[in-house]
Amino acid sequence: MDTHTYPVTRTDAEWRARLTPEQYAVMRNHGTERPGSCALLYEKRAGTFSCVGCDQPLFESKLKFESGTGWPSFNDPVPGSIETTVDRSYGMVRTECHCSRCGSHLGHVFEDGPPPTGLRYCINGVALNFEPAA
């Protein structure tokens, strides 16, 4: 059980009211959306991707790349916006990433991304909002 306290907290009822059933399953129950199912996978405009749970900016579009996995992928997050934990589910050891402000599950980070970081933040699109640059 996660006992970490986040700056933004909500009751289960408040989360359910704020999120769609799919967002709730992903963000609060560590689920995964079906690959290729989110329109943000194809988003190419300049702008910022933020957390659906608390509106914190998470990723800048200039660091988004096509990974071929079916989920939006990024090289690097906005500094301080992402925290990680070890995920041992499904018989694997992965690095889970979640929002540092509200603790919502976003996806996982892998060490198979392109330069300069070599990282691939593989993020569930339903956990993101997109704000185009002005």
Short mmCIF file of N, CA and C in Angstrom, two decimals:
data_model
loop_
_atom_site.label_atom_id
_atom_site.label_comp_id
_atom_site.label_asym_id
_atom_site.label_seq_id
_atom_site.Cartn_x
_atom_site.Cartn_y
_atom_site.Cartn_z
N MET A 1 0.84 -1.19 0.00
CA MET A 1 0.00 0.00 0.00
C MET A 1 0.88 1.25 0.00
N ASP A 2 0.56 2.18 -0.88
CA ASP A 2 1.31 3.42 -0.97
C ASP A 2 0.90 4.35 0.16
N THR A 3 1.85 4.70 1.00
CA THR A 3 1.55 5.58 2.14
C THR A 3 2.10 6.99 1.92
N HIS A 4 2.70 7.23 0.76
CA HIS A 4 3.23 8.56 0.43
C HIS A 4 2.08 9.57 0.36
N THR A 5 2.28 10.74 0.92
CA THR A 5 1.27 11.80 0.85
C THR A 5 1.66 12.77 -0.26
N TYR A 6 0.70 13.09 -1.12
CA TYR A 6 0.93 13.97 -2.25
C TYR A 6 0.30 15.34 -2.00
N PRO A 7 0.82 16.39 -2.63
CA PRO A 7 0.24 17.73 -2.45
C PRO A 7 -1.24 17.81 -2.82
N VAL A 8 -1.66 17.05 -3.85
CA VAL A 8 -3.07 17.00 -4.24
C VAL A 8 -3.62 15.64 -3.82
N THR A 9 -4.60 15.65 -2.93
CA THR A 9 -5.24 14.41 -2.50
C THR A 9 -6.74 14.53 -2.72
N ARG A 10 -7.38 13.41 -2.99
CA ARG A 10 -8.83 13.37 -3.18
C ARG A 10 -9.34 12.06 -2.58
N THR A 11 -10.60 12.08 -2.19
CA THR A 11 -11.23 10.84 -1.74
C THR A 11 -11.50 9.97 -2.96
N ASP A 12 -11.77 8.70 -2.74
CA ASP A 12 -12.10 7.82 -3.85
C ASP A 12 -13.31 8.35 -4.62
N ALA A 13 -14.31 8.85 -3.91
CA ALA A 13 -15.50 9.39 -4.57
C ALA A 13 -15.14 10.61 -5.43
N GLU A 14 -14.24 11.45 -4.94
CA GLU A 14 -13.81 12.62 -5.72
C GLU A 14 -13.05 12.19 -6.97
N TRP A 15 -12.19 11.17 -6.86
CA TRP A 15 -11.49 10.66 -8.04
C TRP A 15 -12.48 10.12 -9.06
N ARG A 16 -13.44 9.35 -8.57
CA ARG A 16 -14.43 8.75 -9.50
C ARG A 16 -15.26 9.82 -10.19
N ALA A 17 -15.54 10.92 -9.50
CA ALA A 17 -16.31 12.01 -10.10
C ALA A 17 -15.47 12.78 -11.13
N ARG A 18 -14.18 12.88 -10.90
CA ARG A 18 -13.29 13.66 -11.77
C ARG A 18 -12.87 12.89 -13.02
N LEU A 19 -12.69 11.58 -12.90
CA LEU A 19 -12.14 10.77 -13.97
C LEU A 19 -13.20 9.91 -14.65
N THR A 20 -12.98 9.60 -15.92
CA THR A 20 -13.85 8.64 -16.60
C THR A 20 -13.54 7.25 -16.02
N PRO A 21 -14.40 6.26 -16.24
CA PRO A 21 -14.08 4.91 -15.75
C PRO A 21 -12.73 4.39 -16.26
N GLU A 22 -12.38 4.66 -17.53
CA GLU A 22 -11.10 4.20 -18.06
C GLU A 22 -9.94 4.95 -17.39
N GLN A 23 -10.08 6.26 -17.22
CA GLN A 23 -9.04 7.02 -16.53
C GLN A 23 -8.85 6.54 -15.10
N TYR A 24 -9.95 6.27 -14.41
CA TYR A 24 -9.87 5.78 -13.03
C TYR A 24 -9.13 4.44 -12.98
N ALA A 25 -9.47 3.53 -13.90
CA ALA A 25 -8.83 2.21 -13.92
C ALA A 25 -7.33 2.34 -14.14
N VAL A 26 -6.91 3.24 -15.02
CA VAL A 26 -5.49 3.43 -15.30
C VAL A 26 -4.80 4.18 -14.18
N MET A 27 -5.34 5.34 -13.82
CA MET A 27 -4.63 6.26 -12.94
C MET A 27 -4.70 5.90 -11.46
N ARG A 28 -5.77 5.29 -11.03
CA ARG A 28 -5.93 4.96 -9.61
C ARG A 28 -5.71 3.48 -9.32
N ASN A 29 -5.88 2.62 -10.36
CA ASN A 29 -5.71 1.17 -10.15
C ASN A 29 -4.57 0.60 -10.97
N HIS A 30 -3.69 1.45 -11.47
CA HIS A 30 -2.48 1.03 -12.18
C HIS A 30 -2.78 0.19 -13.42
N GLY A 31 -3.86 0.53 -14.11
CA GLY A 31 -4.22 -0.19 -15.33
C GLY A 31 -3.43 0.31 -16.53
N THR A 32 -3.77 -0.24 -17.69
CA THR A 32 -3.14 0.15 -18.95
C THR A 32 -4.21 0.23 -20.01
N GLU A 33 -4.20 1.33 -20.77
CA GLU A 33 -5.14 1.44 -21.88
C GLU A 33 -4.69 0.53 -23.02
N ARG A 34 -5.62 0.20 -23.89
CA ARG A 34 -5.32 -0.63 -25.05
C ARG A 34 -4.36 0.13 -25.97
N PRO A 35 -3.28 -0.50 -26.45
CA PRO A 35 -2.34 0.21 -27.32
C PRO A 35 -3.03 0.77 -28.56
N GLY A 36 -2.63 1.97 -28.94
CA GLY A 36 -3.18 2.62 -30.13
C GLY A 36 -4.56 3.20 -29.96
N SER A 37 -5.09 3.18 -28.74
CA SER A 37 -6.49 3.59 -28.54
C SER A 37 -6.68 5.06 -28.22
N CYS A 38 -5.61 5.80 -27.97
CA CYS A 38 -5.75 7.19 -27.55
C CYS A 38 -5.31 8.14 -28.65
N ALA A 39 -6.14 9.16 -28.91
CA ALA A 39 -5.83 10.14 -29.94
C ALA A 39 -4.52 10.88 -29.66
N LEU A 40 -4.13 11.02 -28.39
CA LEU A 40 -2.89 11.75 -28.08
C LEU A 40 -1.65 11.03 -28.59
N LEU A 41 -1.78 9.77 -28.93
CA LEU A 41 -0.67 9.04 -29.54
C LEU A 41 -0.24 9.75 -30.83
N TYR A 42 -1.21 10.33 -31.52
CA TYR A 42 -0.97 10.93 -32.83
C TYR A 42 -0.80 12.46 -32.76
N GLU A 43 -0.81 13.03 -31.57
CA GLU A 43 -0.70 14.48 -31.41
C GLU A 43 0.70 14.95 -31.80
N LYS A 44 0.78 15.89 -32.75
CA LYS A 44 2.07 16.36 -33.26
C LYS A 44 2.29 17.85 -33.03
N ARG A 45 1.29 18.58 -32.56
CA ARG A 45 1.43 20.03 -32.39
C ARG A 45 2.35 20.36 -31.22
N ALA A 46 2.90 21.56 -31.25
CA ALA A 46 3.69 22.06 -30.12
C ALA A 46 2.76 22.31 -28.95
N GLY A 47 3.20 21.96 -27.75
CA GLY A 47 2.38 22.19 -26.57
C GLY A 47 2.87 21.38 -25.39
N THR A 48 1.99 21.28 -24.39
CA THR A 48 2.34 20.63 -23.13
C THR A 48 1.30 19.56 -22.79
N PHE A 49 1.79 18.41 -22.35
CA PHE A 49 0.94 17.32 -21.86
C PHE A 49 0.92 17.42 -20.34
N SER A 50 -0.28 17.40 -19.76
CA SER A 50 -0.41 17.53 -18.31
C SER A 50 -1.23 16.38 -17.74
N CYS A 51 -1.17 16.23 -16.42
CA CYS A 51 -1.87 15.17 -15.70
C CYS A 51 -3.37 15.46 -15.65
N VAL A 52 -4.18 14.49 -16.04
CA VAL A 52 -5.63 14.61 -15.96
C VAL A 52 -6.08 14.75 -14.50
N GLY A 53 -5.34 14.13 -13.59
CA GLY A 53 -5.74 14.13 -12.19
C GLY A 53 -5.56 15.44 -11.47
N CYS A 54 -4.56 16.26 -11.89
CA CYS A 54 -4.29 17.50 -11.14
C CYS A 54 -3.81 18.66 -12.00
N ASP A 55 -3.74 18.47 -13.29
CA ASP A 55 -3.33 19.52 -14.24
C ASP A 55 -1.85 19.89 -14.19
N GLN A 56 -1.02 19.14 -13.51
CA GLN A 56 0.41 19.45 -13.48
C GLN A 56 1.04 19.18 -14.85
N PRO A 57 1.81 20.12 -15.39
CA PRO A 57 2.54 19.86 -16.63
C PRO A 57 3.52 18.71 -16.43
N LEU A 58 3.50 17.76 -17.37
CA LEU A 58 4.34 16.56 -17.27
C LEU A 58 5.39 16.45 -18.37
N PHE A 59 4.98 16.72 -19.61
CA PHE A 59 5.87 16.53 -20.76
C PHE A 59 5.65 17.65 -21.77
N GLU A 60 6.74 18.08 -22.39
CA GLU A 60 6.68 19.04 -23.49
C GLU A 60 6.66 18.25 -24.80
N SER A 61 5.87 18.72 -25.76
CA SER A 61 5.72 17.99 -27.02
C SER A 61 7.04 17.83 -27.78
N LYS A 62 7.99 18.74 -27.59
CA LYS A 62 9.27 18.63 -28.31
C LYS A 62 10.06 17.38 -27.89
N LEU A 63 9.68 16.76 -26.77
CA LEU A 63 10.36 15.55 -26.31
C LEU A 63 9.53 14.28 -26.54
N LYS A 64 8.45 14.41 -27.32
CA LYS A 64 7.62 13.26 -27.68
C LYS A 64 8.20 12.62 -28.94
N PHE A 65 8.16 11.30 -29.01
CA PHE A 65 8.65 10.61 -30.20
C PHE A 65 7.79 9.38 -30.47
N GLU A 66 7.87 8.90 -31.70
CA GLU A 66 7.12 7.70 -32.10
C GLU A 66 7.95 6.48 -31.76
N SER A 67 7.45 5.71 -30.77
CA SER A 67 8.18 4.53 -30.32
C SER A 67 7.71 3.25 -30.99
N GLY A 68 6.55 3.30 -31.64
CA GLY A 68 6.00 2.10 -32.26
C GLY A 68 5.32 1.16 -31.27
N THR A 69 5.15 1.61 -30.02
CA THR A 69 4.57 0.76 -28.99
C THR A 69 3.05 0.87 -28.90
N GLY A 70 2.48 1.97 -29.39
CA GLY A 70 1.04 2.19 -29.27
C GLY A 70 0.66 3.10 -28.12
N TRP A 71 1.66 3.65 -27.42
CA TRP A 71 1.41 4.61 -26.35
C TRP A 71 2.27 5.84 -26.59
N PRO A 72 1.79 7.02 -26.19
CA PRO A 72 2.63 8.22 -26.29
C PRO A 72 3.94 8.00 -25.54
N SER A 73 5.05 8.37 -26.18
CA SER A 73 6.37 8.16 -25.59
C SER A 73 7.16 9.47 -25.59
N PHE A 74 7.90 9.66 -24.52
CA PHE A 74 8.65 10.90 -24.32
C PHE A 74 10.05 10.56 -23.83
N ASN A 75 11.03 11.45 -24.17
CA ASN A 75 12.41 11.29 -23.70
C ASN A 75 12.58 11.65 -22.24
N ASP A 76 11.92 12.72 -21.81
CA ASP A 76 12.21 13.27 -20.50
C ASP A 76 11.01 14.08 -20.02
N PRO A 77 10.67 14.02 -18.74
CA PRO A 77 9.55 14.80 -18.23
C PRO A 77 9.97 16.22 -17.85
N VAL A 78 8.98 17.05 -17.59
CA VAL A 78 9.22 18.35 -16.99
C VAL A 78 9.91 18.08 -15.65
N PRO A 79 11.00 18.77 -15.34
CA PRO A 79 11.73 18.50 -14.08
C PRO A 79 10.82 18.53 -12.85
N GLY A 80 10.92 17.48 -12.04
CA GLY A 80 10.17 17.38 -10.79
C GLY A 80 8.73 16.91 -10.92
N SER A 81 8.26 16.66 -12.14
CA SER A 81 6.84 16.31 -12.33
C SER A 81 6.54 14.82 -12.18
N ILE A 82 7.55 13.98 -12.30
CA ILE A 82 7.37 12.53 -12.28
C ILE A 82 8.17 11.93 -11.13
N GLU A 83 7.55 10.98 -10.45
CA GLU A 83 8.25 10.15 -9.46
C GLU A 83 8.16 8.71 -9.94
N THR A 84 9.08 7.88 -9.49
CA THR A 84 9.08 6.48 -9.93
C THR A 84 9.09 5.54 -8.74
N THR A 85 8.56 4.35 -8.97
CA THR A 85 8.58 3.27 -8.00
C THR A 85 8.84 1.97 -8.76
N VAL A 86 9.23 0.94 -8.03
CA VAL A 86 9.44 -0.38 -8.64
C VAL A 86 8.09 -1.06 -8.75
N ASP A 87 7.79 -1.57 -9.94
CA ASP A 87 6.54 -2.28 -10.22
C ASP A 87 6.90 -3.74 -10.47
N ARG A 88 6.43 -4.63 -9.60
CA ARG A 88 6.72 -6.06 -9.73
C ARG A 88 5.50 -6.86 -10.20
N SER A 89 4.53 -6.19 -10.80
CA SER A 89 3.32 -6.89 -11.25
C SER A 89 3.59 -7.71 -12.52
N TYR A 90 2.73 -8.65 -12.78
CA TYR A 90 2.76 -9.48 -13.99
C TYR A 90 4.07 -10.26 -14.15
N GLY A 91 4.75 -10.58 -13.05
CA GLY A 91 5.96 -11.37 -13.11
C GLY A 91 7.16 -10.65 -13.71
N MET A 92 7.09 -9.31 -13.77
CA MET A 92 8.18 -8.52 -14.33
C MET A 92 8.63 -7.50 -13.29
N VAL A 93 9.80 -6.93 -13.51
CA VAL A 93 10.26 -5.81 -12.71
C VAL A 93 10.39 -4.62 -13.67
N ARG A 94 9.57 -3.61 -13.44
CA ARG A 94 9.57 -2.42 -14.29
C ARG A 94 9.63 -1.19 -13.40
N THR A 95 9.88 -0.04 -14.01
CA THR A 95 9.87 1.21 -13.28
C THR A 95 8.58 1.95 -13.62
N GLU A 96 7.70 2.04 -12.64
CA GLU A 96 6.43 2.76 -12.81
C GLU A 96 6.68 4.25 -12.66
N CYS A 97 6.00 5.06 -13.46
CA CYS A 97 6.08 6.50 -13.24
C CYS A 97 4.69 7.02 -12.89
N HIS A 98 4.69 7.95 -11.96
CA HIS A 98 3.43 8.54 -11.51
C HIS A 98 3.63 10.03 -11.29
N CYS A 99 2.53 10.76 -11.27
CA CYS A 99 2.55 12.20 -11.09
C CYS A 99 3.06 12.54 -9.69
N SER A 100 4.01 13.45 -9.62
CA SER A 100 4.56 13.83 -8.32
C SER A 100 3.60 14.68 -7.50
N ARG A 101 2.58 15.25 -8.13
CA ARG A 101 1.65 16.11 -7.41
C ARG A 101 0.45 15.34 -6.85
N CYS A 102 -0.09 14.37 -7.61
CA CYS A 102 -1.29 13.67 -7.13
C CYS A 102 -1.10 12.16 -6.99
N GLY A 103 0.04 11.64 -7.44
CA GLY A 103 0.34 10.22 -7.29
C GLY A 103 -0.32 9.32 -8.32
N SER A 104 -1.01 9.88 -9.29
CA SER A 104 -1.68 9.05 -10.29
C SER A 104 -0.70 8.28 -11.14
N HIS A 105 -1.03 7.01 -11.39
CA HIS A 105 -0.24 6.16 -12.28
C HIS A 105 -0.32 6.71 -13.69
N LEU A 106 0.83 6.85 -14.34
CA LEU A 106 0.89 7.36 -15.71
C LEU A 106 1.33 6.30 -16.71
N GLY A 107 2.26 5.46 -16.31
CA GLY A 107 2.81 4.44 -17.20
C GLY A 107 4.12 3.93 -16.63
N HIS A 108 5.08 3.66 -17.52
CA HIS A 108 6.37 3.13 -17.11
C HIS A 108 7.48 3.82 -17.88
N VAL A 109 8.67 3.76 -17.34
CA VAL A 109 9.84 4.30 -18.03
C VAL A 109 10.81 3.14 -18.29
N PHE A 110 11.34 3.12 -19.52
CA PHE A 110 12.24 2.06 -19.96
C PHE A 110 13.54 2.68 -20.46
N GLU A 111 14.60 1.89 -20.45
CA GLU A 111 15.92 2.37 -20.86
C GLU A 111 16.22 2.00 -22.30
N ASP A 112 15.22 2.10 -23.19
CA ASP A 112 15.42 1.77 -24.60
C ASP A 112 15.01 2.91 -25.52
N GLY A 113 15.06 4.13 -25.00
CA GLY A 113 14.69 5.29 -25.79
C GLY A 113 15.86 5.87 -26.57
N PRO A 114 15.56 6.84 -27.42
CA PRO A 114 16.61 7.47 -28.23
C PRO A 114 17.45 8.47 -27.43
N PRO A 115 18.57 8.91 -27.99
CA PRO A 115 19.36 9.96 -27.35
C PRO A 115 18.50 11.23 -27.23
N PRO A 116 18.77 12.13 -26.34
CA PRO A 116 19.97 12.14 -25.52
C PRO A 116 19.83 11.38 -24.20
N THR A 117 18.63 11.07 -23.76
CA THR A 117 18.48 10.45 -22.43
C THR A 117 18.55 8.93 -22.47
N GLY A 118 18.19 8.33 -23.60
CA GLY A 118 18.11 6.87 -23.68
C GLY A 118 16.90 6.31 -22.96
N LEU A 119 16.01 7.21 -22.51
CA LEU A 119 14.82 6.79 -21.78
C LEU A 119 13.59 6.87 -22.67
N ARG A 120 12.63 6.00 -22.37
CA ARG A 120 11.32 6.03 -23.03
C ARG A 120 10.26 6.03 -21.95
N TYR A 121 9.67 7.20 -21.72
CA TYR A 121 8.53 7.30 -20.82
C TYR A 121 7.31 6.89 -21.63
N CYS A 122 6.81 5.70 -21.36
CA CYS A 122 5.68 5.11 -22.08
C CYS A 122 4.43 5.41 -21.26
N ILE A 123 3.61 6.35 -21.73
CA ILE A 123 2.55 6.94 -20.92
C ILE A 123 1.17 6.61 -21.48
N ASN A 124 0.25 6.26 -20.61
CA ASN A 124 -1.14 6.05 -21.00
C ASN A 124 -1.74 7.39 -21.42
N GLY A 125 -2.22 7.47 -22.64
CA GLY A 125 -2.78 8.72 -23.14
C GLY A 125 -3.97 9.21 -22.36
N VAL A 126 -4.77 8.29 -21.78
CA VAL A 126 -5.94 8.73 -21.01
C VAL A 126 -5.56 9.46 -19.74
N ALA A 127 -4.30 9.35 -19.32
CA ALA A 127 -3.83 10.05 -18.12
C ALA A 127 -3.37 11.47 -18.45
N LEU A 128 -3.41 11.84 -19.74
CA LEU A 128 -2.87 13.12 -20.17
C LEU A 128 -3.93 14.04 -20.76
N ASN A 129 -3.76 15.32 -20.52
CA ASN A 129 -4.44 16.38 -21.27
C ASN A 129 -3.38 17.04 -22.12
N PHE A 130 -3.80 17.63 -23.26
CA PHE A 130 -2.86 18.34 -24.12
C PHE A 130 -3.31 19.77 -24.28
N GLU A 131 -2.37 20.69 -24.07
CA GLU A 131 -2.63 22.12 -24.27
C GLU A 131 -1.70 22.60 -25.37
N PRO A 132 -2.26 22.97 -26.54
CA PRO A 132 -1.41 23.47 -27.62
C PRO A 132 -0.70 24.76 -27.20
N ALA A 133 0.49 24.97 -27.76
CA ALA A 133 1.22 26.21 -27.50
C ALA A 133 0.46 27.38 -28.10
N ALA A 134 0.57 28.53 -27.48
CA ALA A 134 -0.15 29.73 -27.95
C ALA A 134 0.43 30.25 -29.23
#
